[in-house]
Amino acid sequence: MPEEITPRLVGQETFEGIAEAWGEFDGRQFRDGSLRLVTRSADLVTVRTVRSSAQPPLFSADGLAVPLADLDECHYVTPTRDGVAASRQDSVSYHSRSGAVEWSFRHFPWGDEPIGSGACAETPDGHHLLAVVPGTPGSSGEYPGDRCVLLESKTGKVIDEALLPSFSASYSLDAPFRQVSTFFLSAGQGQDSAYSWKVDIVEGRLHLTELASGMERVTGAQHDRVLVQDVGGSWLQVRSAVPDVASRPESEAMSEDVRAERESYLTGDSGFVDDSRVIVAVGEEWWSEETEHFLLDAGDLTVRHRVRYPFPDGLDPKALGDGTWITADGDVVQRWCIAQ
């Protein structure tokens, strides 16, 4: 059994609705290197940004609250420079802070069943909106894959697009690096398969690099490395995110190596706490709500510590990459670091 450590609480605030949003595709988004927490209440979407400093308060003062009349129809909502953008059943729309529609990009609808949903994210310079939409079916009613499109933020005009091998998938987008138009796009096709890509936007063009496919997905990124986690929670790997570099794992950890005393599965999004540590959540099933958290060495993924919180914590942690991570217990968000 690894050595136990008690982390230090460095910030705590109540954010109503975060308990429901924690596991949603748009509930926790990295944008321009900062983590944005997104909640929904009635017809109002609220965005809070976790501060780059580990000192209190936990959230920055520039919170965002935008009214959207049809919020229940939005699959994914993301903050933009001037308001929010939303992915719906048949469109991607750009809204001002008042909720008014600035433009709407129509596309072929996602399927009627609860499978398949888009995602969107604005570039740090505010010039473009990246979005994933369904492909357009041919005469047979089928299409080869969903589309990754680059839209002009001011008008919704299509600047570039790329065909994806995934279809009718549920998507999420993260931008963990500051002032860089690099995104990590993940696609989940039920419980059977997943894809992840690194998406670079250079001079108004999309450049996609596949990082994971099959029964695996990217859950965290740090510099030129990514964490790739088995969809079923059996293993975790560190891989290079540099194009044209062999995709073989630099290191690997099996779930039973992390918590050895009984059957275990990795759950949630494993992530880089900093350059030397990775935090993972382990449960009795890959969908477990009750989990234990462990800190692994970011080089070889050996277990360093089991995290023992001073009071109840929430579900899986979210690593911030700056030496801290957050958890949520109900609607209370907590920020932690390793005690010195």
JSON list of C-alpha atoms in Angstrom, two decimals, residues 189-281:
[
{"chain": "A", "resi": 189, "resn": "GLN", "atom": "CA", "xyz": [-18.96, 6.40, -29.32]},
{"chain": "A", "resi": 190, "resn": "GLY", "atom": "CA", "xyz": [-20.95, 4.88, -26.48]},
{"chain": "A", "resi": 191, "resn": "GLN", "atom": "CA", "xyz": [-19.01, 2.46, -24.29]},
{"chain": "A", "resi": 192, "resn": "ASP", "atom": "CA", "xyz": [-17.36, 0.74, -27.21]},
{"chain": "A", "resi": 193, "resn": "SER", "atom": "CA", "xyz": [-14.82, 3.10, -28.72]},
{"chain": "A", "resi": 194, "resn": "ALA", "atom": "CA", "xyz": [-13.29, 6.57, -28.61]},
{"chain": "A", "resi": 195, "resn": "TYR", "atom": "CA", "xyz": [-10.95, 8.87, -30.54]},
{"chain": "A", "resi": 196, "resn": "SER", "atom": "CA", "xyz": [-8.78, 11.81, -29.53]},
{"chain": "A", "resi": 197, "resn": "TRP", "atom": "CA", "xyz": [-7.00, 14.36, -31.71]},
{"chain": "A", "resi": 198, "resn": "LYS", "atom": "CA", "xyz": [-4.67, 17.29, -31.27]},
{"chain": "A", "resi": 199, "resn": "VAL", "atom": "CA", "xyz": [-6.12, 20.14, -33.34]},
{"chain": "A", "resi": 200, "resn": "ASP", "atom": "CA", "xyz": [-3.79, 22.99, -34.29]},
{"chain": "A", "resi": 201, "resn": "ILE", "atom": "CA", "xyz": [-5.17, 26.09, -36.00]},
{"chain": "A", "resi": 202, "resn": "VAL", "atom": "CA", "xyz": [-2.50, 27.81, -38.09]},
{"chain": "A", "resi": 203, "resn": "GLU", "atom": "CA", "xyz": [-3.29, 30.74, -40.40]},
{"chain": "A", "resi": 204, "resn": "GLY", "atom": "CA", "xyz": [-6.95, 29.82, -40.53]},
{"chain": "A", "resi": 205, "resn": "ARG", "atom": "CA", "xyz": [-6.39, 26.16, -41.34]},
{"chain": "A", "resi": 206, "resn": "LEU", "atom": "CA", "xyz": [-7.05, 22.99, -39.35]},
{"chain": "A", "resi": 207, "resn": "HIS", "atom": "CA", "xyz": [-4.25, 20.49, -38.68]},
{"chain": "A", "resi": 208, "resn": "LEU", "atom": "CA", "xyz": [-5.41, 17.30, -36.94]},
{"chain": "A", "resi": 209, "resn": "THR", "atom": "CA", "xyz": [-3.11, 14.72, -35.37]},
{"chain": "A", "resi": 210, "resn": "GLU", "atom": "CA", "xyz": [-4.73, 11.52, -34.13]},
{"chain": "A", "resi": 211, "resn": "LEU", "atom": "CA", "xyz": [-3.48, 10.69, -30.62]},
{"chain": "A", "resi": 212, "resn": "ALA", "atom": "CA", "xyz": [-5.74, 7.81, -29.59]},
{"chain": "A", "resi": 213, "resn": "SER", "atom": "CA", "xyz": [-8.35, 5.51, -31.12]},
{"chain": "A", "resi": 214, "resn": "GLY", "atom": "CA", "xyz": [-10.25, 2.35, -30.36]},
{"chain": "A", "resi": 215, "resn": "MET", "atom": "CA", "xyz": [-10.79, 1.73, -26.65]},
{"chain": "A", "resi": 216, "resn": "GLU", "atom": "CA", "xyz": [-8.76, 4.73, -25.46]},
{"chain": "A", "resi": 217, "resn": "ARG", "atom": "CA", "xyz": [-8.95, 8.51, -25.10]},
{"chain": "A", "resi": 218, "resn": "VAL", "atom": "CA", "xyz": [-6.77, 11.45, -24.08]},
{"chain": "A", "resi": 219, "resn": "THR", "atom": "CA", "xyz": [-7.63, 12.76, -20.59]},
{"chain": "A", "resi": 220, "resn": "GLY", "atom": "CA", "xyz": [-4.80, 15.22, -19.93]},
{"chain": "A", "resi": 221, "resn": "ALA", "atom": "CA", "xyz": [-2.01, 17.17, -21.64]},
{"chain": "A", "resi": 222, "resn": "GLN", "atom": "CA", "xyz": [1.19, 18.80, -20.42]},
{"chain": "A", "resi": 223, "resn": "HIS", "atom": "CA", "xyz": [3.73, 20.34, -22.82]},
{"chain": "A", "resi": 224, "resn": "ASP", "atom": "CA", "xyz": [4.40, 17.66, -25.47]},
{"chain": "A", "resi": 225, "resn": "ARG", "atom": "CA", "xyz": [2.93, 14.73, -23.51]},
{"chain": "A", "resi": 226, "resn": "VAL", "atom": "CA", "xyz": [-0.59, 13.38, -23.14]},
{"chain": "A", "resi": 227, "resn": "LEU", "atom": "CA", "xyz": [-2.29, 10.93, -20.84]},
{"chain": "A", "resi": 228, "resn": "VAL", "atom": "CA", "xyz": [-4.18, 8.19, -22.68]},
{"chain": "A", "resi": 229, "resn": "GLN", "atom": "CA", "xyz": [-6.71, 6.23, -20.63]},
{"chain": "A", "resi": 230, "resn": "ASP", "atom": "CA", "xyz": [-8.50, 3.01, -21.47]},
{"chain": "A", "resi": 231, "resn": "VAL", "atom": "CA", "xyz": [-12.23, 3.61, -21.96]},
{"chain": "A", "resi": 232, "resn": "GLY", "atom": "CA", "xyz": [-12.99, 0.69, -19.64]},
{"chain": "A", "resi": 233, "resn": "GLY", "atom": "CA", "xyz": [-10.62, 1.99, -16.96]},
{"chain": "A", "resi": 234, "resn": "SER", "atom": "CA", "xyz": [-8.04, -0.82, -17.14]},
{"chain": "A", "resi": 235, "resn": "TRP", "atom": "CA", "xyz": [-4.88, 1.17, -17.86]},
{"chain": "A", "resi": 236, "resn": "LEU", "atom": "CA", "xyz": [-3.23, 4.58, -18.26]},
{"chain": "A", "resi": 237, "resn": "GLN", "atom": "CA", "xyz": [-0.34, 5.59, -20.52]},
{"chain": "A", "resi": 238, "resn": "VAL", "atom": "CA", "xyz": [1.91, 8.61, -21.09]},
{"chain": "A", "resi": 239, "resn": "ARG", "atom": "CA", "xyz": [2.49, 9.28, -24.81]},
{"chain": "A", "resi": 240, "resn": "SER", "atom": "CA", "xyz": [4.17, 11.91, -26.93]},
{"chain": "A", "resi": 241, "resn": "ALA", "atom": "CA", "xyz": [1.87, 14.49, -28.54]},
{"chain": "A", "resi": 242, "resn": "VAL", "atom": "CA", "xyz": [4.48, 15.49, -31.13]},
{"chain": "A", "resi": 243, "resn": "PRO", "atom": "CA", "xyz": [3.50, 14.69, -34.75]},
{"chain": "A", "resi": 244, "resn": "ASP", "atom": "CA", "xyz": [5.53, 12.04, -36.57]},
{"chain": "A", "resi": 245, "resn": "VAL", "atom": "CA", "xyz": [6.78, 10.59, -33.30]},
{"chain": "A", "resi": 246, "resn": "ALA", "atom": "CA", "xyz": [5.99, 6.93, -32.65]},
{"chain": "A", "resi": 247, "resn": "SER", "atom": "CA", "xyz": [2.78, 6.62, -30.65]},
{"chain": "A", "resi": 248, "resn": "ARG", "atom": "CA", "xyz": [4.07, 3.83, -28.43]},
{"chain": "A", "resi": 249, "resn": "PRO", "atom": "CA", "xyz": [3.62, 4.56, -24.72]},
{"chain": "A", "resi": 250, "resn": "GLU", "atom": "CA", "xyz": [6.51, 6.10, -22.81]},
{"chain": "A", "resi": 251, "resn": "SER", "atom": "CA", "xyz": [5.13, 4.50, -19.64]},
{"chain": "A", "resi": 252, "resn": "GLU", "atom": "CA", "xyz": [2.06, 2.55, -18.54]},
{"chain": "A", "resi": 253, "resn": "ALA", "atom": "CA", "xyz": [0.18, 1.73, -15.35]},
{"chain": "A", "resi": 254, "resn": "MET", "atom": "CA", "xyz": [-2.50, -0.91, -14.93]},
{"chain": "A", "resi": 255, "resn": "SER", "atom": "CA", "xyz": [-5.43, -0.14, -12.64]},
{"chain": "A", "resi": 256, "resn": "GLU", "atom": "CA", "xyz": [-4.57, -3.07, -10.37]},
{"chain": "A", "resi": 257, "resn": "ASP", "atom": "CA", "xyz": [-1.06, -1.61, -9.96]},
{"chain": "A", "resi": 258, "resn": "VAL", "atom": "CA", "xyz": [-2.54, 1.57, -8.52]},
{"chain": "A", "resi": 259, "resn": "ARG", "atom": "CA", "xyz": [-4.88, 0.05, -5.94]},
{"chain": "A", "resi": 260, "resn": "ALA", "atom": "CA", "xyz": [-3.65, -3.49, -5.54]},
{"chain": "A", "resi": 261, "resn": "GLU", "atom": "CA", "xyz": [-5.79, -4.83, -2.73]},
{"chain": "A", "resi": 262, "resn": "ARG", "atom": "CA", "xyz": [-8.97, -5.39, -4.78]},
{"chain": "A", "resi": 263, "resn": "GLU", "atom": "CA", "xyz": [-10.50, -5.09, -8.26]},
{"chain": "A", "resi": 264, "resn": "SER", "atom": "CA", "xyz": [-10.02, -1.55, -9.49]},
{"chain": "A", "resi": 265, "resn": "TYR", "atom": "CA", "xyz": [-10.86, 0.67, -12.44]},
{"chain": "A", "resi": 266, "resn": "LEU", "atom": "CA", "xyz": [-9.59, 4.11, -13.43]},
{"chain": "A", "resi": 267, "resn": "THR", "atom": "CA", "xyz": [-12.46, 6.55, -13.68]},
{"chain": "A", "resi": 268, "resn": "GLY", "atom": "CA", "xyz": [-12.92, 10.18, -14.66]},
{"chain": "A", "resi": 269, "resn": "ASP", "atom": "CA", "xyz": [-10.13, 12.19, -16.29]},
{"chain": "A", "resi": 270, "resn": "SER", "atom": "CA", "xyz": [-6.62, 11.42, -15.09]},
{"chain": "A", "resi": 271, "resn": "GLY", "atom": "CA", "xyz": [-4.49, 14.58, -15.36]},
{"chain": "A", "resi": 272, "resn": "PHE", "atom": "CA", "xyz": [-1.10, 16.22, -14.86]},
{"chain": "A", "resi": 273, "resn": "VAL", "atom": "CA", "xyz": [-0.94, 18.01, -11.50]},
{"chain": "A", "resi": 274, "resn": "ASP", "atom": "CA", "xyz": [2.45, 19.38, -12.60]},
{"chain": "A", "resi": 275, "resn": "ASP", "atom": "CA", "xyz": [5.47, 18.20, -14.59]},
{"chain": "A", "resi": 276, "resn": "SER", "atom": "CA", "xyz": [6.26, 15.42, -12.14]},
{"chain": "A", "resi": 277, "resn": "ARG", "atom": "CA", "xyz": [2.89, 14.18, -10.83]},
{"chain": "A", "resi": 278, "resn": "VAL", "atom": "CA", "xyz": [-0.31, 12.70, -12.25]},
{"chain": "A", "resi": 279, "resn": "ILE", "atom": "CA", "xyz": [-3.53, 12.36, -10.27]},
{"chain": "A", "resi": 280, "resn": "VAL", "atom": "CA", "xyz": [-5.95, 9.48, -10.90]},
{"chain": "A", "resi": 281, "resn": "ALA", "atom": "CA", "xyz": [-9.27, 8.34, -9.46]}
]
